[in-house]
Each structure stands twice: as structure tokens, then as C-alpha cells.
């Protein structure tokens, strides 16, 4: 069953249906390359059949680890950057109470994140928090060598060992990394941590349905069986559905049609604040997969209606080099009606008696019409409700469509050579061993 609806009516005033469907053959060829594992980056296709290959035992094992990590723990720090944290944060935020950090989460610890920035104050304040609260850590790095999470983990490991002693700290740490390579693997083996493996053939941004995403999501108290079931159903549906009924193939086609028509940027817009990090996850997935060889759609995100009062102006009347994809949620979890006020001093009685979501949906519709009138092509993606099942399906849909879109653009959607440039310079400037020559060149260039 496919719960996800893709509506391209808002695109056709700008790029005709024929032009979109002209990409059908190329997308079908991309799908053939993907399914036969004969395309670029075919050693990174472990994500393709990941949902259907995860066993109930594996999920139960992750759940058991989550439960033991949660014992007598108030805060779990998820340490990772990029694909090593965005997927879990996207799902946890989408499913959590908006104010969960201020509420007692019952048996489930609060989740906080580290390893995704190098802010000194951030880390200082995190250690202060862990001084007051009982803490545990999940450290995630596929390469096991990424500076930001390694740095955060060093600080948190030190802290936990000093607070609880090494033996107790060991049981409060889980590492998720490569099976054999990288500093984190060496460290985890040496220290005897519980570990999970990120399969070699699953890249970071495609790893949310491995323990990378599943363990933090389980710690937060959400149903990983349902998440995976949604992904499994979407995997099966997208495998068999012909182009005309296949939202992943059509999304890949329409993105390429718009790109070849001069639309160089895609803005993912939501009208649900809980989706902010789903957009962040999506931005990495598509931006890192397609932005290479001087090609690719730049991925941006906005949260509406919030950003209608800031970026709304540009979207309506600025340069016309982008299109908009609205990720819409059909049904809210709760119901809330606007009360009537006999004095009507705020002049809001015209919406009295309406559900808040009815107003939000009219904002969504009004925005769609306004942006189309402002010459912004509009793609509409709708899922029924924010549940584990629907999010699992949505994640797999975006992953599959991304791979198809990248192949259609003729790039390798599974590598990211460009991210090494800043790392090389940073290591050279910090005098890391092996980067002495680059350091000399840079210092000369900067005159320092
Ligand atoms: O899990 P790792 O190896 O620490 O990498 C984290 C992130 O860093 C990148 O490798 C980019 O530097 C991303 O592709 C990845 O999601």
C-alpha cells in the first residue's frame, strides 16, 4: 500500500507534463541501473533492500540495548554529524511532543545531540548539563575518524568516566561505526563498549534505517518496528510500480525536468514545525548526493508559516531560479478549536470555531496559489499523519527518489569527494601529522 501522494499539477504551468514525462525513459534506465546494481557507486547500495532485510531479532536487539541504556538515565547524548545524526533527529522531532525537553518523558530519557558543531560554549554547557543529570552516550561515526564527533566524544567520555568510574561509564556508552576500520572501532574494542556496525555499503546519509537511526529513535521511545514496516512497504511498492504510478520515479523526473529548465534550487517547505529536521535530513541527502561535477540542484528549506514572514518575500518576488516542494501532513495528532470571543477586539471571530489545522491548511493552499502566481513551480507531497509507519515510508521514498534523480543527472549519488577540502585545510592549519606540507602552503598563502 502506498500512503504517499505526489501531486505535480503545480509544476505543469511552467514545465509541461510532456517535458516531465520526457524524462521517463532516462529515469527507467536509472532504475534499471539501480536495481541491477550496475550504476555508479554500486558498492553503496546496501540501503536499497535494507528495510526488507532487517530481521525482527535485530530490531528486538536494538530495542533491548535502548532499554538498558535508558535505565537510570535522564539524558542520552547522540554524538554524530551529518548522516550520523540528522535521520534520527528528524524522526524523533517529528514524533515528539514539541515541549518534550521540559516534560518528564517517563521511562524514556531526553535526547540531546553533540558532535555536529565545534562550539566551545555548546560543549561546556553540555558538560554542565551532564554534571546535573545522569547521562549516557551513543557515539556514531561511519568512518570513525570525523573530527567533530571524535572531539565531542572525547569530552563526554572523560566526563562520564570521571563522574561514574570507567567501569560504569563503559555501560553507559554505545558505539556505532565500521566493522573493522577507523579510530572509533579501535577505541570501542579496546574499551569494551557495546557496538553496532554501519554496513560498508550504506553511506551515512542513507543510514537512518540502520542502528545509526534506529537506536536513538528506540531510546526516545518510538516504535522502530513500525518505522521499518513503513519503509518495507514503500520499498516493495516502489520496486514494482510502473512510472505512471511510481512517486519516486516521477519525483526524480520532475526534479530533472525543472533543473534542465533553469531551476537550480529546490526549497522544501513544511507547515508543521516538527518537520524542521526532516528538511535538514533531506537537504543533506539530496545536496550531498547530487551537488558535484559542477552540477546539481541546491537544496534549501523553509518552515512555514514562520518563514513566510521572512523568506516569503523573496520566494514571492525575488529571482526566479528555484522551485518549491511542499511536504504536507494531512492530519494532525490533536484537535484544537479557536474559541469565540464576544468582544472580538482582536477581530479574529471570522476563524472562531475552526480547527487550528483548518487555518494552517488554508495558509498552505493560499501560499501554494500565491507562489504559483509568482512563477514558482510547486510540487506537493502529502503523507497522512506523523506516525512511525508513515515516516519510515517517507524516508525510503526520499532515498530511492534521490538515487534515481542522481543517476538521471549522470552523477554518482553515493560519494561526497567535495567534503574533504575543508577537512584538509583544517588539519593543515591545526598541524595534524601528515598535513605539514599543506600547512606550510596555507600559512604562506595567508601570510601568517
Ligand atoms: O559518520 P561519519 O563518517 O563521521 O561521517 C559523518 C558525515 O560526514 C560526511 O562524511 C561528510 O564529511 C557525511 O557524508 C557524513 O554523513
Short mmCIF file of C-alpha atoms and ligand atoms in Angstrom, two decimals:
data_model
loop_
_atom_site.label_atom_id
_atom_site.label_comp_id
_atom_site.label_asym_id
_atom_site.label_seq_id
_atom_site.Cartn_x
_atom_site.Cartn_y
_atom_site.Cartn_z
CA UNK A 1 0.00 0.00 0.00
CA UNK A 2 1.29 3.48 -0.81
CA UNK A 3 0.19 6.23 1.56
CA UNK A 4 2.25 8.96 -0.04
CA UNK A 5 0.69 11.28 -2.59
CA UNK A 6 2.76 13.21 -5.11
CA UNK A 7 0.94 16.00 -6.92
CA UNK A 8 2.64 17.68 -9.88
CA UNK A 9 -0.26 19.89 -11.02
CA UNK A 10 1.60 22.97 -9.71
CA UNK A 11 4.54 22.21 -11.98
CA UNK A 12 2.73 21.88 -15.30
CA UNK A 13 2.01 25.61 -15.80
CA UNK A 14 5.81 26.01 -16.05
CA UNK A 15 7.15 22.73 -17.40
CA UNK A 16 4.61 20.74 -19.36
CA UNK A 17 3.60 17.21 -18.48
CA UNK A 18 5.17 16.10 -21.78
CA UNK A 19 8.52 17.64 -20.76
CA UNK A 20 8.37 15.91 -17.38
CA UNK A 21 7.38 12.62 -18.96
CA UNK A 22 10.21 13.06 -21.49
CA UNK A 23 12.46 12.01 -18.59
CA UNK A 24 10.58 8.75 -18.18
CA UNK A 25 13.00 6.69 -20.28
CA UNK A 26 16.05 8.13 -18.52
CA UNK A 27 14.52 7.52 -15.08
CA UNK A 28 13.57 3.97 -16.07
CA UNK A 29 17.15 3.43 -17.18
CA UNK A 30 18.31 4.84 -13.82
CA UNK A 31 16.01 2.41 -12.05
CA UNK A 32 17.37 -0.46 -14.11
CA UNK A 33 20.95 0.54 -13.19
CA UNK A 34 19.95 0.80 -9.54
CA UNK A 35 18.10 -2.50 -9.35
CA UNK A 36 20.75 -4.39 -11.31
CA UNK A 37 23.47 -2.70 -9.23
CA UNK A 38 25.41 -1.76 -12.34
CA UNK A 39 25.39 2.04 -11.98
CA UNK A 40 27.89 4.47 -10.48
CA UNK A 41 28.70 3.91 -6.81
CA UNK A 42 27.18 0.42 -6.91
CA UNK A 43 29.23 -0.60 -3.89
CA UNK A 44 27.00 1.72 -1.81
CA UNK A 45 23.60 0.17 -2.43
CA UNK A 46 23.13 -1.57 0.90
CA UNK A 47 20.28 0.84 1.73
CA UNK A 48 18.21 -0.36 -1.26
CA UNK A 49 16.96 -3.57 0.36
CA UNK A 50 17.74 -2.58 3.91
CA UNK A 51 14.10 -2.42 5.13
CA UNK A 52 13.23 -5.87 3.82
CA UNK A 53 16.44 -7.38 5.14
CA UNK A 54 16.22 -6.16 8.73
CA UNK A 55 15.08 -9.02 10.94
CA UNK A 56 12.76 -8.88 13.94
CA UNK A 57 15.64 -10.24 16.05
CA UNK A 58 17.85 -7.31 15.02
CA UNK A 59 15.12 -4.84 15.89
CA UNK A 60 14.48 -6.55 19.23
CA UNK A 61 18.19 -6.45 19.98
CA UNK A 62 18.33 -2.70 19.29
CA UNK A 63 15.26 -2.21 21.48
CA UNK A 64 16.87 -4.17 24.32
CA UNK A 65 20.02 -2.04 24.10
CA UNK A 66 17.88 1.10 24.10
CA UNK A 67 16.12 -0.11 27.23
CA UNK A 68 19.31 -0.92 29.06
CA UNK A 69 20.88 2.43 28.06
CA UNK A 70 17.77 4.18 29.35
CA UNK A 71 17.96 2.57 32.80
CA UNK A 72 18.58 5.26 35.39
CA UNK A 73 19.48 7.72 32.62
CA UNK A 74 17.93 11.15 32.25
CA UNK A 75 19.84 12.33 29.17
CA UNK A 76 21.27 10.38 26.25
CA UNK A 77 23.73 12.30 24.11
CA UNK A 78 23.63 11.22 20.47
CA UNK A 79 27.05 12.11 19.07
CA UNK A 80 27.38 12.31 15.30
CA UNK A 81 27.38 14.68 12.35
CA UNK A 82 25.55 14.74 9.00
CA UNK A 83 24.01 11.38 8.20
CA UNK A 84 25.11 10.10 11.57
CA UNK A 85 22.54 12.22 13.42
CA UNK A 86 20.15 14.01 11.06
CA UNK A 87 17.94 10.99 10.36
CA UNK A 88 17.35 10.12 14.00
CA UNK A 89 16.77 13.77 14.91
CA UNK A 90 14.33 14.14 12.01
CA UNK A 91 12.24 11.19 13.18
CA UNK A 92 12.48 11.94 16.91
CA UNK A 93 11.47 15.59 16.42
CA UNK A 94 8.63 14.65 14.08
CA UNK A 95 7.16 12.24 16.64
CA UNK A 96 7.93 14.04 19.90
CA UNK A 97 5.86 16.44 21.91
CA UNK A 98 7.04 19.92 20.91
CA UNK A 99 7.97 20.66 24.52
CA UNK A 100 9.36 17.26 25.44
CA UNK A 101 12.60 18.76 26.77
CA UNK A 102 10.57 20.46 29.51
CA UNK A 103 8.40 17.44 30.26
CA UNK A 104 9.03 14.23 32.12
CA UNK A 105 9.38 11.64 29.36
CA UNK A 106 8.51 8.74 31.66
CA UNK A 107 10.75 5.76 31.05
CA UNK A 108 12.48 7.49 28.16
CA UNK A 109 15.47 9.77 28.58
CA UNK A 110 15.74 13.14 26.91
CA UNK A 111 17.85 13.07 23.77
CA UNK A 112 20.39 15.80 23.14
CA UNK A 113 22.94 15.97 20.34
CA UNK A 114 26.66 16.64 20.10
CA UNK A 115 29.42 16.15 17.57
CA UNK A 116 27.71 18.30 14.94
CA UNK A 117 29.47 21.55 15.82
CA UNK A 118 32.72 22.80 17.35
CA UNK A 119 31.15 25.41 19.62
CA UNK A 120 33.13 25.75 22.84
CA UNK A 121 30.18 27.15 24.79
CA UNK A 122 27.93 24.38 23.45
CA UNK A 123 30.27 21.70 24.75
CA UNK A 124 30.90 23.48 28.06
CA UNK A 125 27.18 23.80 28.67
CA UNK A 126 26.58 20.18 27.68
CA UNK A 127 29.11 19.01 30.26
CA UNK A 128 27.43 21.25 32.83
CA UNK A 129 24.12 19.58 32.00
CA UNK A 130 25.66 16.12 32.36
CA UNK A 131 27.02 17.16 35.73
CA UNK A 132 23.44 17.69 36.93
CA UNK A 133 21.71 14.85 35.05
CA UNK A 134 22.53 11.17 34.76
CA UNK A 135 23.91 10.73 31.25
CA UNK A 136 24.73 8.13 28.63
CA UNK A 137 26.11 8.41 25.11
CA UNK A 138 25.61 6.88 21.68
CA UNK A 139 28.62 7.77 19.56
CA UNK A 140 28.12 7.35 15.81
CA UNK A 141 30.67 7.71 13.04
CA UNK A 142 30.85 5.54 9.95
CA UNK A 143 34.43 6.46 9.15
CA UNK A 144 35.29 6.59 12.83
CA UNK A 145 37.65 9.46 12.09
CA UNK A 146 35.40 12.54 11.78
CA UNK A 147 36.79 15.36 13.92
CA UNK A 148 33.58 16.88 15.30
CA UNK A 149 32.10 13.70 16.84
CA UNK A 150 35.52 12.44 17.93
CA UNK A 151 36.11 15.70 19.80
CA UNK A 152 32.69 15.68 21.46
CA UNK A 153 33.11 12.03 22.41
CA UNK A 154 36.49 12.62 23.99
CA UNK A 155 34.94 15.29 26.22
CA UNK A 156 31.88 13.21 27.12
CA UNK A 157 33.83 10.01 27.69
CA UNK A 158 36.19 11.88 30.06
CA UNK A 159 33.22 13.34 31.84
CA UNK A 160 31.35 10.05 32.26
CA UNK A 161 34.47 8.23 33.44
CA UNK A 162 35.25 10.94 35.99
CA UNK A 163 31.65 11.03 37.21
CA UNK A 164 30.88 7.31 37.37
CA UNK A 165 34.26 5.48 37.10
CA UNK A 166 35.48 3.76 33.96
CA UNK A 167 33.60 0.51 34.50
CA UNK A 168 30.20 2.13 34.95
CA UNK A 169 30.86 4.63 32.13
CA UNK A 170 31.54 1.73 29.78
CA UNK A 171 27.97 0.51 30.24
CA UNK A 172 26.66 3.96 29.52
CA UNK A 173 28.29 4.15 26.09
CA UNK A 174 27.31 2.50 22.81
CA UNK A 175 29.40 3.00 19.66
CA UNK A 176 28.09 2.64 16.11
CA UNK A 177 30.79 2.52 13.46
CA UNK A 178 32.53 0.50 10.76
CA UNK A 179 33.02 -3.22 11.39
CA UNK A 180 36.81 -3.04 11.46
CA UNK A 181 38.20 0.33 10.28
CA UNK A 182 38.65 3.71 11.97
CA UNK A 183 39.74 5.14 15.30
CA UNK A 184 36.28 4.72 16.86
CA UNK A 185 36.30 0.98 16.15
CA UNK A 186 39.77 0.64 17.73
CA UNK A 187 38.69 2.68 20.74
CA UNK A 188 35.39 0.81 21.18
CA UNK A 189 37.11 -2.58 21.02
CA UNK A 190 39.79 -1.50 23.46
CA UNK A 191 37.24 -0.09 25.93
CA UNK A 192 34.79 -2.99 25.52
CA UNK A 193 31.76 -0.91 24.52
CA UNK A 194 28.57 -2.39 23.14
CA UNK A 195 28.81 -1.71 19.41
CA UNK A 196 26.73 -1.82 16.26
CA UNK A 197 28.03 -1.91 12.72
CA UNK A 198 27.22 0.52 9.90
CA UNK A 199 27.41 -1.73 6.86
CA UNK A 200 30.20 -0.89 4.40
CA UNK A 201 27.72 -0.49 1.58
CA UNK A 202 25.46 2.03 3.34
CA UNK A 203 26.60 5.67 3.16
CA UNK A 204 25.99 8.00 6.11
CA UNK A 205 23.10 9.91 4.55
CA UNK A 206 21.32 6.64 3.68
CA UNK A 207 21.87 5.10 7.14
CA UNK A 208 18.81 6.13 9.17
CA UNK A 209 17.28 2.65 8.91
CA UNK A 210 20.43 1.02 10.35
CA UNK A 211 21.28 1.17 14.09
CA UNK A 212 22.54 4.72 13.34
CA UNK A 213 18.96 5.95 13.33
CA UNK A 214 17.14 3.07 14.96
CA UNK A 215 18.96 3.03 18.31
CA UNK A 216 18.43 6.73 19.15
CA UNK A 217 14.83 6.52 17.92
CA UNK A 218 14.22 3.49 20.16
CA UNK A 219 15.85 5.26 23.12
CA UNK A 220 13.43 8.15 22.57
CA UNK A 221 10.61 5.64 22.97
CA UNK A 222 9.37 5.31 19.40
CA UNK A 223 8.36 2.14 17.62
CA UNK A 224 11.19 1.08 15.32
CA UNK A 225 9.25 -1.99 14.15
CA UNK A 226 6.57 0.31 12.72
CA UNK A 227 9.17 2.65 11.20
CA UNK A 228 10.80 -0.26 9.40
CA UNK A 229 7.41 -1.70 8.39
CA UNK A 230 6.57 1.59 6.66
CA UNK A 231 9.90 1.55 4.85
CA UNK A 232 9.41 -2.11 3.87
CA UNK A 233 6.01 -1.38 2.33
CA UNK A 234 7.42 1.59 0.42
CA UNK A 235 10.42 -0.48 -0.75
CA UNK A 236 8.10 -3.14 -2.14
CA UNK A 237 5.72 -0.64 -3.72
CA UNK A 238 8.46 1.36 -5.47
CA UNK A 239 10.17 -1.77 -6.72
CA UNK A 240 7.17 -2.88 -8.77
CA UNK A 241 5.16 0.25 -9.61
CA UNK A 242 5.40 1.49 -13.21
CA UNK A 243 6.50 5.10 -13.85
CA UNK A 244 2.89 6.35 -14.12
CA UNK A 245 2.14 5.15 -10.56
CA UNK A 246 5.60 5.49 -9.06
CA UNK A 247 6.11 8.66 -6.98
CA UNK A 248 9.86 8.15 -6.60
CA UNK A 249 10.37 7.84 -10.36
CA UNK A 250 8.12 10.84 -11.01
CA UNK A 251 9.83 12.98 -8.36
CA UNK A 252 13.20 12.11 -9.95
CA UNK A 253 11.83 13.01 -13.38
CA UNK A 254 10.22 16.30 -12.39
CA UNK A 255 13.31 17.48 -10.49
CA UNK A 256 15.46 16.83 -13.55
CA UNK A 257 12.92 18.46 -15.86
CA UNK A 258 12.83 21.59 -13.70
CA UNK A 259 16.62 21.64 -13.37
CA UNK A 260 17.13 21.42 -17.10
CA UNK A 261 14.61 24.26 -17.38
CA UNK A 262 16.87 26.57 -15.34
CA UNK A 263 15.54 25.87 -11.83
CA UNK A 264 18.77 25.44 -9.89
CA UNK A 265 17.37 25.35 -6.38
CA UNK A 266 14.68 23.33 -4.63
CA UNK A 267 13.08 24.69 -1.49
CA UNK A 268 11.48 22.07 0.73
CA UNK A 269 8.68 23.76 2.63
CA UNK A 270 6.63 22.43 5.51
CA UNK A 271 3.71 23.80 7.50
CA UNK A 272 4.46 21.64 10.53
CA UNK A 273 7.17 22.80 12.95
CA UNK A 274 8.00 19.21 13.87
CA UNK A 275 9.39 18.71 10.36
CA UNK A 276 12.27 21.18 10.59
CA UNK A 277 14.86 18.44 10.92
CA UNK A 278 13.21 16.24 8.30
CA UNK A 279 14.09 19.09 5.96
CA UNK A 280 17.65 19.19 7.30
CA UNK A 281 17.98 15.45 6.66
CA UNK A 282 16.53 15.86 3.15
CA UNK A 283 18.92 18.76 2.43
CA UNK A 284 21.94 16.58 3.13
CA UNK A 285 20.51 13.58 1.27
CA UNK A 286 19.92 15.47 -1.97
CA UNK A 287 22.62 18.14 -1.67
CA UNK A 288 25.45 15.72 -0.92
CA UNK A 289 24.20 13.19 -3.45
CA UNK A 290 23.78 15.50 -6.44
CA UNK A 291 25.99 18.54 -5.90
CA UNK A 292 29.14 17.54 -7.77
CA UNK A 293 30.89 17.88 -11.13
CA UNK A 294 29.62 21.49 -11.11
CA UNK A 295 26.07 20.19 -11.34
CA UNK A 296 23.08 19.63 -9.10
CA UNK A 297 20.08 21.32 -7.53
CA UNK A 298 20.94 23.38 -4.43
CA UNK A 299 18.70 22.21 -1.60
CA UNK A 300 17.18 24.73 0.78
CA UNK A 301 14.45 24.55 3.38
CA UNK A 302 11.81 26.77 4.95
CA UNK A 303 9.38 26.30 7.83
CA UNK A 304 6.01 27.88 7.10
CA UNK A 305 4.18 29.86 8.11
CA UNK A 306 7.18 31.11 10.17
CA UNK A 307 9.39 31.83 7.17
CA UNK A 308 6.57 33.36 5.13
CA UNK A 309 7.28 36.38 7.31
CA UNK A 310 10.93 36.45 6.28
CA UNK A 311 11.89 34.47 3.18
CA UNK A 312 8.30 34.64 1.92
CA UNK A 313 9.10 37.95 0.27
CA UNK A 314 11.99 36.51 -1.75
CA UNK A 315 10.08 33.40 -2.70
CA UNK A 316 7.18 35.52 -3.93
CA UNK A 317 9.08 38.22 -5.80
CA UNK A 318 12.83 37.53 -5.91
CA UNK A 319 14.84 35.92 -8.71
CA UNK A 320 13.05 33.00 -10.33
CA UNK A 321 15.70 30.25 -10.20
CA UNK A 322 14.01 27.79 -7.84
CA UNK A 323 11.02 25.58 -7.36
CA UNK A 324 9.20 24.63 -4.19
CA UNK A 325 8.32 21.21 -2.82
CA UNK A 326 5.74 21.25 -0.06
CA UNK A 327 5.80 18.38 2.39
CA UNK A 328 2.27 18.28 3.77
CA UNK A 329 0.75 16.30 6.63
CA UNK A 330 -2.95 15.53 6.05
CA UNK A 331 -3.99 15.02 9.67
CA UNK A 332 -2.74 16.36 12.98
CA UNK A 333 -2.40 14.26 16.11
CA UNK A 334 -4.53 16.55 18.29
CA UNK A 335 -7.53 18.81 17.75
CA UNK A 336 -7.84 22.39 18.92
CA UNK A 337 -10.61 24.83 18.07
CA UNK A 338 -10.35 28.63 18.04
CA UNK A 339 -12.61 30.00 20.79
CA UNK A 340 -15.24 32.68 20.13
CA UNK A 341 -14.74 36.00 21.88
CA UNK A 342 -17.84 38.11 22.42
CA UNK A 343 -15.92 41.40 22.22
CA UNK A 344 -13.86 40.34 19.20
CA UNK A 345 -11.29 43.03 19.96
CA UNK A 346 -8.62 41.02 18.14
CA UNK A 347 -11.02 40.73 15.16
CA UNK A 348 -10.47 37.02 14.93
CA UNK A 349 -14.07 35.85 15.16
CA UNK A 350 -14.00 35.08 11.43
CA UNK A 351 -11.99 31.98 12.34
CA UNK A 352 -13.77 31.19 15.61
CA UNK A 353 -15.00 27.60 15.73
CA UNK A 354 -12.43 26.45 13.19
CA UNK A 355 -9.71 23.94 13.95
CA UNK A 356 -6.16 25.38 14.03
CA UNK A 357 -5.24 22.89 11.31
CA UNK A 358 -8.05 24.18 9.07
CA UNK A 359 -6.43 27.60 9.28
CA UNK A 360 -2.99 26.11 8.65
CA UNK A 361 -4.31 24.23 5.62
CA UNK A 362 -5.80 27.44 4.20
CA UNK A 363 -2.43 29.13 4.77
CA UNK A 364 -0.88 26.22 2.85
CA UNK A 365 -3.35 26.47 0.00
CA UNK A 366 -3.15 30.26 -0.13
CA UNK A 367 0.65 30.08 -0.22
CA UNK A 368 0.60 27.49 -2.99
CA UNK A 369 -1.63 29.68 -5.17
CA UNK A 370 0.39 32.83 -4.40
CA UNK A 371 3.71 31.16 -5.20
CA UNK A 372 2.41 29.60 -8.40
CA UNK A 373 1.07 33.05 -9.34
CA UNK A 374 4.57 34.35 -8.56
CA UNK A 375 6.01 31.82 -11.07
CA UNK A 376 7.32 29.28 -8.59
CA UNK A 377 6.69 25.71 -9.76
CA UNK A 378 5.12 23.70 -6.96
CA UNK A 379 5.50 20.01 -6.15
CA UNK A 380 3.19 18.69 -3.43
CA UNK A 381 4.00 15.63 -1.34
CA UNK A 382 1.47 14.51 1.24
CA UNK A 383 1.59 11.86 3.93
CA UNK A 384 -1.47 11.04 6.05
CA UNK A 385 -0.12 11.68 9.57
CA UNK A 386 3.10 11.86 11.56
CA UNK A 387 3.44 8.23 12.63
CA UNK A 388 6.40 5.88 12.69
CA UNK A 389 4.93 3.91 9.78
CA UNK A 390 4.44 6.96 7.54
CA UNK A 391 7.87 8.39 8.38
CA UNK A 392 9.54 5.08 7.51
CA UNK A 393 7.75 5.14 4.17
CA UNK A 394 8.65 8.80 3.56
CA UNK A 395 12.33 8.22 4.34
CA UNK A 396 12.60 5.32 1.94
CA UNK A 397 10.70 7.25 -0.74
CA UNK A 398 13.15 10.16 -0.49
CA UNK A 399 16.17 7.82 -0.54
CA UNK A 400 15.00 5.91 -3.59
CA UNK A 401 13.99 9.05 -5.49
CA UNK A 402 17.35 10.64 -4.65
CA UNK A 403 19.29 7.73 -6.12
CA UNK A 404 17.12 7.80 -9.26
CA UNK A 405 17.42 11.56 -9.57
CA UNK A 406 21.21 11.43 -9.21
CA UNK A 407 21.57 8.73 -11.85
CA UNK A 408 19.27 10.71 -14.14
CA UNK A 409 21.59 13.69 -13.67
CA UNK A 410 24.52 11.38 -14.51
CA UNK A 411 26.35 11.77 -11.22
CA UNK A 412 27.34 9.23 -8.60
CA UNK A 413 24.73 9.84 -5.87
CA UNK A 414 26.69 7.84 -3.30
CA UNK A 415 30.00 9.67 -2.92
CA UNK A 416 30.95 13.06 -1.46
CA UNK A 417 34.52 13.88 -2.53
CA UNK A 418 33.96 17.62 -2.06
CA UNK A 419 33.66 17.48 1.72
CA UNK A 420 37.35 16.61 2.08
CA UNK A 421 38.57 20.09 1.03
CA UNK A 422 37.71 21.89 4.28
CA UNK A 423 38.94 18.97 6.36
CA UNK A 424 42.35 19.04 4.63
CA UNK A 425 42.75 22.77 5.30
CA UNK A 426 41.59 22.48 8.91
CA UNK A 427 44.02 19.63 9.63
CA UNK A 428 46.85 21.56 7.92
CA UNK A 429 46.11 24.68 9.97
CA UNK A 430 45.99 22.60 13.17
CA UNK A 431 49.35 20.94 12.36
CA UNK A 432 47.95 17.43 12.15
CA UNK A 433 50.61 14.82 11.40
CA UNK A 434 50.74 14.09 7.68
CA UNK A 435 49.49 17.58 6.71
CA UNK A 436 52.75 19.53 7.30
CA UNK A 437 53.30 20.43 3.63
CA UNK A 438 49.72 21.68 3.15
CA UNK A 439 50.07 23.67 6.38
CA UNK A 440 53.18 25.47 5.09
CA UNK A 441 51.47 26.29 1.78
CA UNK A 442 48.39 27.64 3.53
CA UNK A 443 50.30 29.75 6.05
CA UNK A 444 52.36 31.25 3.23
CA UNK A 445 49.20 31.98 1.27
CA UNK A 446 47.59 33.64 4.30
CA UNK A 447 50.75 35.43 5.37
CA UNK A 448 50.61 34.01 8.91
O1 LIG B 1 29.72 9.06 10.06
P1 LIG B 1 30.93 9.85 9.72
O2 LIG B 1 31.96 9.04 9.00
O3 LIG B 1 31.50 10.51 10.96
O4 LIG B 1 30.53 10.98 8.71
C1 LIG B 1 29.57 11.94 9.05
C2 LIG B 1 29.20 12.78 7.87
O5 LIG B 1 30.36 13.37 7.33
C3 LIG B 1 30.41 13.22 5.92
O6 LIG B 1 31.24 12.16 5.62
C4 LIG B 1 30.91 14.47 5.26
O7 LIG B 1 32.12 14.84 5.81
C5 LIG B 1 28.97 12.88 5.57
O8 LIG B 1 28.86 12.24 4.36
C6 LIG B 1 28.56 12.04 6.74
O9 LIG B 1 27.17 11.91 6.86
#
